[in-house]
Amino acid sequence: MTGGKEPPAVAITGLNKWFGSHHVLRDVDLTVRRSERLVICGPSGSGKSTLIRCINGLEPYQGGRIALAGTRLDGHREAEMARLRTGMVFQSFNLFAHLTVLENCTLAPIHVRRMGRHRAEDLAMDHLTRVRIPEQARKYPGQLSGGQRQRAAIARALCMAPEIMLFDEPTSALDPEMVEEVLGTMVDLAQSGMTMLCVTHEMGFARRVADRVVFMDEGQIIEIAPTDAFFRTPRHERTRAFLGQIL
Ligand code: ADP
Ligand code: MG
């Protein structure tokens, strides 16, 4: 490293991915600075989830490179490292139904990080308090509302002390009245300085917290711009058409 400059949180260059003969990510270049908040939007099937999953080490890719804080993800071990360093929240709450919220939160810290149960539980309660559901700790996911479940999923991810949080349409499966409480939790997280990559079509959220917005279509990044410029003066016709549909 030169000049003592910190490497970016995520550095993606020339990323290409195919599912069989279907070319789903095409020459994607993307750099995310530490503490930056990025919102990714784009039509269904444009490759947003696949991109997030590549960063998380969940999907292999065939061309290009991804580095997290300067460390390249290449082999199997590196992909595992990526999963430990990134926290992921999906559209459908991936909580274990047979474990309480607290147990969901302490599982990986205890079994992967080898943390003592007491410490893991204290940490989990801190994060459940942070997402404002400490009173739900002893309940099972099935006893929670959708919004509470999604906040539990965020707390669970935070318990692994991720360097970056990845969100894949975290509010799109929620009833409308629960969207705000989850977005509120994400706003709090953004204000705490967490590096965040959020796939979402909640443009109010984007305007409030995103530093930059990315528009993807057909596996490519069509446009990436500071939030204000993105909404005020989208440069590409496809971005304008998309914004016209969802705003
Ligand atoms: P988005 O999240 O933007 O809706 P995805 O990343 O889920 O898009 O999908 C991008 C493209 O890749 C779509 O055409 C989708 O059908 C295809 N795809 C996604 N996952 C798979 C998979 N596991 N196998 C084959 N094709 C897939
Ligand atoms: Mg998706």
Tab-separated table of N, CA and C in Angstrom, residues 126-201:
chain	number	residue	atom	x	y	z
A	126	ASP	N	-27.577	-6.040	23.403
A	126	ASP	CA	-27.195	-4.681	22.985
A	126	ASP	C	-27.739	-4.375	21.592
A	127	HIS	N	-27.561	-5.344	20.678
A	127	HIS	CA	-28.008	-5.099	19.303
A	127	HIS	C	-29.530	-5.143	19.187
A	128	LEU	N	-30.176	-6.011	19.965
A	128	LEU	CA	-31.646	-6.044	19.936
A	128	LEU	C	-32.206	-4.743	20.510
A	129	THR	N	-31.502	-4.158	21.463
A	129	THR	CA	-31.911	-2.860	22.004
A	129	THR	C	-31.713	-1.781	20.948
A	130	ARG	N	-30.589	-1.892	20.242
A	130	ARG	CA	-30.291	-0.928	19.187
A	130	ARG	C	-31.371	-0.921	18.102
A	131	VAL	N	-31.914	-2.087	17.767
A	131	VAL	CA	-32.979	-2.138	16.753
A	131	VAL	C	-34.370	-2.081	17.402
A	132	ARG	N	-34.375	-1.798	18.694
A	132	ARG	CA	-35.594	-1.523	19.465
A	132	ARG	C	-36.558	-2.695	19.607
A	133	ILE	N	-36.002	-3.907	19.759
A	133	ILE	CA	-36.883	-5.046	20.077
A	133	ILE	C	-36.297	-5.919	21.199
A	134	PRO	N	-35.732	-5.303	22.248
A	134	PRO	CA	-35.147	-6.158	23.311
A	134	PRO	C	-36.203	-7.056	23.949
A	135	GLU	N	-37.451	-6.607	23.964
A	135	GLU	CA	-38.521	-7.375	24.620
A	135	GLU	C	-38.914	-8.615	23.811
A	136	GLN	N	-38.402	-8.735	22.594
A	136	GLN	CA	-38.748	-9.901	21.763
A	136	GLN	C	-37.706	-11.029	21.871
A	137	ALA	N	-36.664	-10.816	22.672
A	137	ALA	CA	-35.505	-11.724	22.678
A	137	ALA	C	-35.861	-13.191	22.909
A	138	ARG	N	-36.822	-13.443	23.783
A	138	ARG	CA	-37.130	-14.843	24.146
A	138	ARG	C	-38.225	-15.453	23.277
A	139	LYS	N	-38.710	-14.690	22.322
A	139	LYS	CA	-39.766	-15.217	21.454
A	139	LYS	C	-39.170	-15.923	20.236
A	140	TYR	N	-40.018	-16.707	19.577
A	140	TYR	CA	-39.627	-17.375	18.346
A	140	TYR	C	-40.026	-16.484	17.165
A	141	PRO	N	-39.307	-16.586	16.044
A	141	PRO	CA	-39.604	-15.720	14.897
A	141	PRO	C	-41.076	-15.722	14.510
A	142	GLY	N	-41.722	-16.884	14.595
A	142	GLY	CA	-43.132	-16.981	14.224
A	142	GLY	C	-44.068	-16.125	15.078
A	143	GLN	N	-43.569	-15.698	16.244
A	143	GLN	CA	-44.399	-14.876	17.143
A	143	GLN	C	-44.200	-13.380	16.905
A	144	LEU	N	-43.318	-13.041	15.959
A	144	LEU	CA	-43.008	-11.636	15.692
A	144	LEU	C	-43.722	-11.141	14.443
A	145	SER	N	-43.905	-9.820	14.373
A	145	SER	CA	-44.426	-9.228	13.133
A	145	SER	C	-43.304	-9.237	12.086
A	146	GLY	N	-43.672	-9.026	10.846
A	146	GLY	CA	-42.668	-8.999	9.783
A	146	GLY	C	-41.583	-7.956	10.025
A	147	GLY	N	-42.002	-6.777	10.494
A	147	GLY	CA	-41.038	-5.709	10.753
A	147	GLY	C	-40.093	-6.068	11.888
A	148	GLN	N	-40.649	-6.703	12.920
A	148	GLN	CA	-39.799	-7.123	14.044
A	148	GLN	C	-38.830	-8.214	13.602
A	149	ARG	N	-39.310	-9.110	12.747
A	149	ARG	CA	-38.435	-10.181	12.260
A	149	ARG	C	-37.276	-9.613	11.455
A	150	GLN	N	-37.590	-8.616	10.635
A	150	GLN	CA	-36.525	-8.049	9.814
A	150	GLN	C	-35.525	-7.291	10.694
A	151	ARG	N	-36.020	-6.640	11.760
A	151	ARG	CA	-35.096	-5.971	12.677
A	151	ARG	C	-34.257	-6.988	13.440
A	152	ALA	N	-34.858	-8.152	13.760
A	152	ALA	CA	-34.094	-9.223	14.406
A	152	ALA	C	-32.991	-9.716	13.465
A	153	ALA	N	-33.325	-9.796	12.169
A	153	ALA	CA	-32.318	-10.239	11.183
A	153	ALA	C	-31.161	-9.236	11.116
A	154	ILE	N	-31.488	-7.947	11.235
A	154	ILE	CA	-30.436	-6.923	11.230
A	154	ILE	C	-29.567	-7.068	12.490
A	155	ALA	N	-30.225	-7.253	13.641
A	155	ALA	CA	-29.475	-7.427	14.894
A	155	ALA	C	-28.573	-8.658	14.801
A	156	ARG	N	-29.117	-9.727	14.231
A	156	ARG	CA	-28.305	-10.946	14.123
A	156	ARG	C	-27.061	-10.698	13.277
A	157	ALA	N	-27.224	-9.985	12.181
A	157	ALA	CA	-26.060	-9.681	11.336
A	157	ALA	C	-25.049	-8.821	12.101
A	158	LEU	N	-25.549	-7.846	12.865
A	158	LEU	CA	-24.650	-6.942	13.587
A	158	LEU	C	-23.855	-7.667	14.666
A	159	CYS	N	-24.409	-8.757	15.201
A	159	CYS	CA	-23.717	-9.517	16.246
A	159	CYS	C	-22.397	-10.105	15.764
A	160	MET	N	-22.223	-10.224	14.448
A	160	MET	CA	-20.959	-10.743	13.916
A	160	MET	C	-19.973	-9.612	13.621
A	161	ALA	N	-20.300	-8.394	14.071
A	161	ALA	CA	-19.419	-7.239	13.889
A	161	ALA	C	-18.931	-7.105	12.438
A	162	PRO	N	-19.861	-7.029	11.498
A	162	PRO	CA	-19.451	-6.949	10.092
A	162	PRO	C	-18.801	-5.595	9.776
A	163	GLU	N	-17.939	-5.620	8.767
A	163	GLU	CA	-17.325	-4.364	8.312
A	163	GLU	C	-18.259	-3.654	7.349
A	164	ILE	N	-19.131	-4.441	6.759
A	164	ILE	CA	-20.051	-3.874	5.775
A	164	ILE	C	-21.374	-4.622	5.857
A	165	MET	N	-22.456	-3.887	5.698
A	165	MET	CA	-23.785	-4.509	5.717
A	165	MET	C	-24.382	-4.470	4.322
A	166	LEU	N	-24.873	-5.633	3.889
A	166	LEU	CA	-25.492	-5.760	2.574
A	166	LEU	C	-26.981	-6.032	2.775
A	167	PHE	N	-27.799	-5.258	2.120
A	167	PHE	CA	-29.254	-5.438	2.229
A	167	PHE	C	-29.809	-5.743	0.852
A	168	ASP	N	-30.609	-6.806	0.757
A	168	ASP	CA	-31.223	-7.137	-0.533
A	168	ASP	C	-32.738	-7.005	-0.415
A	169	GLU	N	-33.265	-5.868	-0.797
A	169	GLU	CA	-34.696	-5.566	-0.742
A	169	GLU	C	-35.313	-5.949	0.608
A	170	PRO	N	-34.775	-5.389	1.689
A	170	PRO	CA	-35.200	-5.818	3.027
A	170	PRO	C	-36.640	-5.468	3.374
A	171	THR	N	-37.246	-4.549	2.630
A	171	THR	CA	-38.618	-4.161	2.992
A	171	THR	C	-39.650	-4.591	1.960
A	172	SER	N	-39.206	-5.267	0.890
A	172	SER	CA	-40.159	-5.505	-0.189
A	172	SER	C	-41.162	-6.613	0.119
A	173	ALA	N	-40.886	-7.434	1.145
A	173	ALA	CA	-41.866	-8.471	1.500
A	173	ALA	C	-42.738	-8.055	2.683
A	174	LEU	N	-42.582	-6.800	3.124
A	174	LEU	CA	-43.296	-6.362	4.332
A	174	LEU	C	-44.628	-5.699	4.007
A	175	ASP	N	-45.552	-5.826	4.944
A	175	ASP	CA	-46.785	-5.041	4.838
A	175	ASP	C	-46.396	-3.570	4.933
A	176	PRO	N	-47.117	-2.714	4.212
A	176	PRO	CA	-46.726	-1.297	4.135
A	176	PRO	C	-46.499	-0.635	5.493
A	177	GLU	N	-47.317	-0.988	6.480
A	177	GLU	CA	-47.184	-0.288	7.769
A	177	GLU	C	-45.914	-0.690	8.522
A	178	MET	N	-45.215	-1.707	8.032
A	178	MET	CA	-43.996	-2.143	8.721
A	178	MET	C	-42.727	-1.682	8.034
A	179	VAL	N	-42.893	-1.086	6.868
A	179	VAL	CA	-41.724	-0.675	6.093
A	179	VAL	C	-40.923	0.387	6.849
A	180	GLU	N	-41.634	1.360	7.416
A	180	GLU	CA	-40.955	2.497	8.050
A	180	GLU	C	-40.072	2.099	9.229
A	181	GLU	N	-40.559	1.136	10.026
A	181	GLU	CA	-39.761	0.772	11.205
A	181	GLU	C	-38.444	0.108	10.788
A	182	VAL	N	-38.480	-0.626	9.683
A	182	VAL	CA	-37.247	-1.263	9.220
A	182	VAL	C	-36.331	-0.219	8.576
A	183	LEU	N	-36.915	0.671	7.786
A	183	LEU	CA	-36.098	1.739	7.186
A	183	LEU	C	-35.490	2.613	8.282
A	184	GLY	N	-36.266	2.851	9.355
A	184	GLY	CA	-35.753	3.656	10.471
A	184	GLY	C	-34.513	3.015	11.088
A	185	THR	N	-34.567	1.700	11.239
A	185	THR	CA	-33.414	0.973	11.780
A	185	THR	C	-32.215	1.113	10.836
A	186	MET	N	-32.497	1.065	9.538
A	186	MET	CA	-31.402	1.201	8.564
A	186	MET	C	-30.836	2.617	8.561
A	187	VAL	N	-31.701	3.603	8.787
A	187	VAL	CA	-31.221	4.988	8.867
A	187	VAL	C	-30.303	5.129	10.083
A	188	ASP	N	-30.714	4.574	11.230
A	188	ASP	CA	-29.876	4.621	12.435
A	188	ASP	C	-28.501	4.023	12.147
A	189	LEU	N	-28.526	2.896	11.464
A	189	LEU	CA	-27.282	2.194	11.160
A	189	LEU	C	-26.400	3.045	10.245
A	190	ALA	N	-27.025	3.653	9.269
A	190	ALA	CA	-26.284	4.523	8.341
A	190	ALA	C	-25.647	5.670	9.112
A	191	GLN	N	-26.387	6.216	10.061
A	191	GLN	CA	-25.863	7.363	10.812
A	191	GLN	C	-24.757	6.959	11.775
A	192	SER	N	-24.661	5.660	12.065
A	192	SER	CA	-23.593	5.199	12.953
A	192	SER	C	-22.267	5.034	12.213
A	193	GLY	N	-22.282	5.241	10.889
A	193	GLY	CA	-21.029	5.166	10.137
A	193	GLY	C	-20.767	3.813	9.492
A	194	MET	N	-21.755	2.920	9.550
A	194	MET	CA	-21.600	1.602	8.922
A	194	MET	C	-21.511	1.737	7.398
A	195	THR	N	-20.629	0.974	6.780
A	195	THR	CA	-20.593	0.902	5.324
A	195	THR	C	-21.788	0.063	4.892
A	196	MET	N	-22.593	0.582	3.976
A	196	MET	CA	-23.824	-0.119	3.604
A	196	MET	C	-24.045	-0.147	2.101
A	197	LEU	N	-24.423	-1.308	1.615
A	197	LEU	CA	-24.850	-1.472	0.230
A	197	LEU	C	-26.276	-1.976	0.280
A	198	CYS	N	-27.209	-1.177	-0.184
A	198	CYS	CA	-28.616	-1.545	-0.044
A	198	CYS	C	-29.281	-1.629	-1.401
A	199	VAL	N	-29.759	-2.827	-1.741
A	199	VAL	CA	-30.636	-2.947	-2.897
A	199	VAL	C	-32.022	-2.615	-2.400
A	200	THR	N	-32.592	-1.561	-2.907
A	200	THR	CA	-33.937	-1.166	-2.474
A	200	THR	C	-34.551	-0.221	-3.495
A	201	HIS	N	-35.871	-0.243	-3.529
A	201	HIS	CA	-36.566	0.721	-4.368
A	201	HIS	C	-37.223	1.794	-3.520
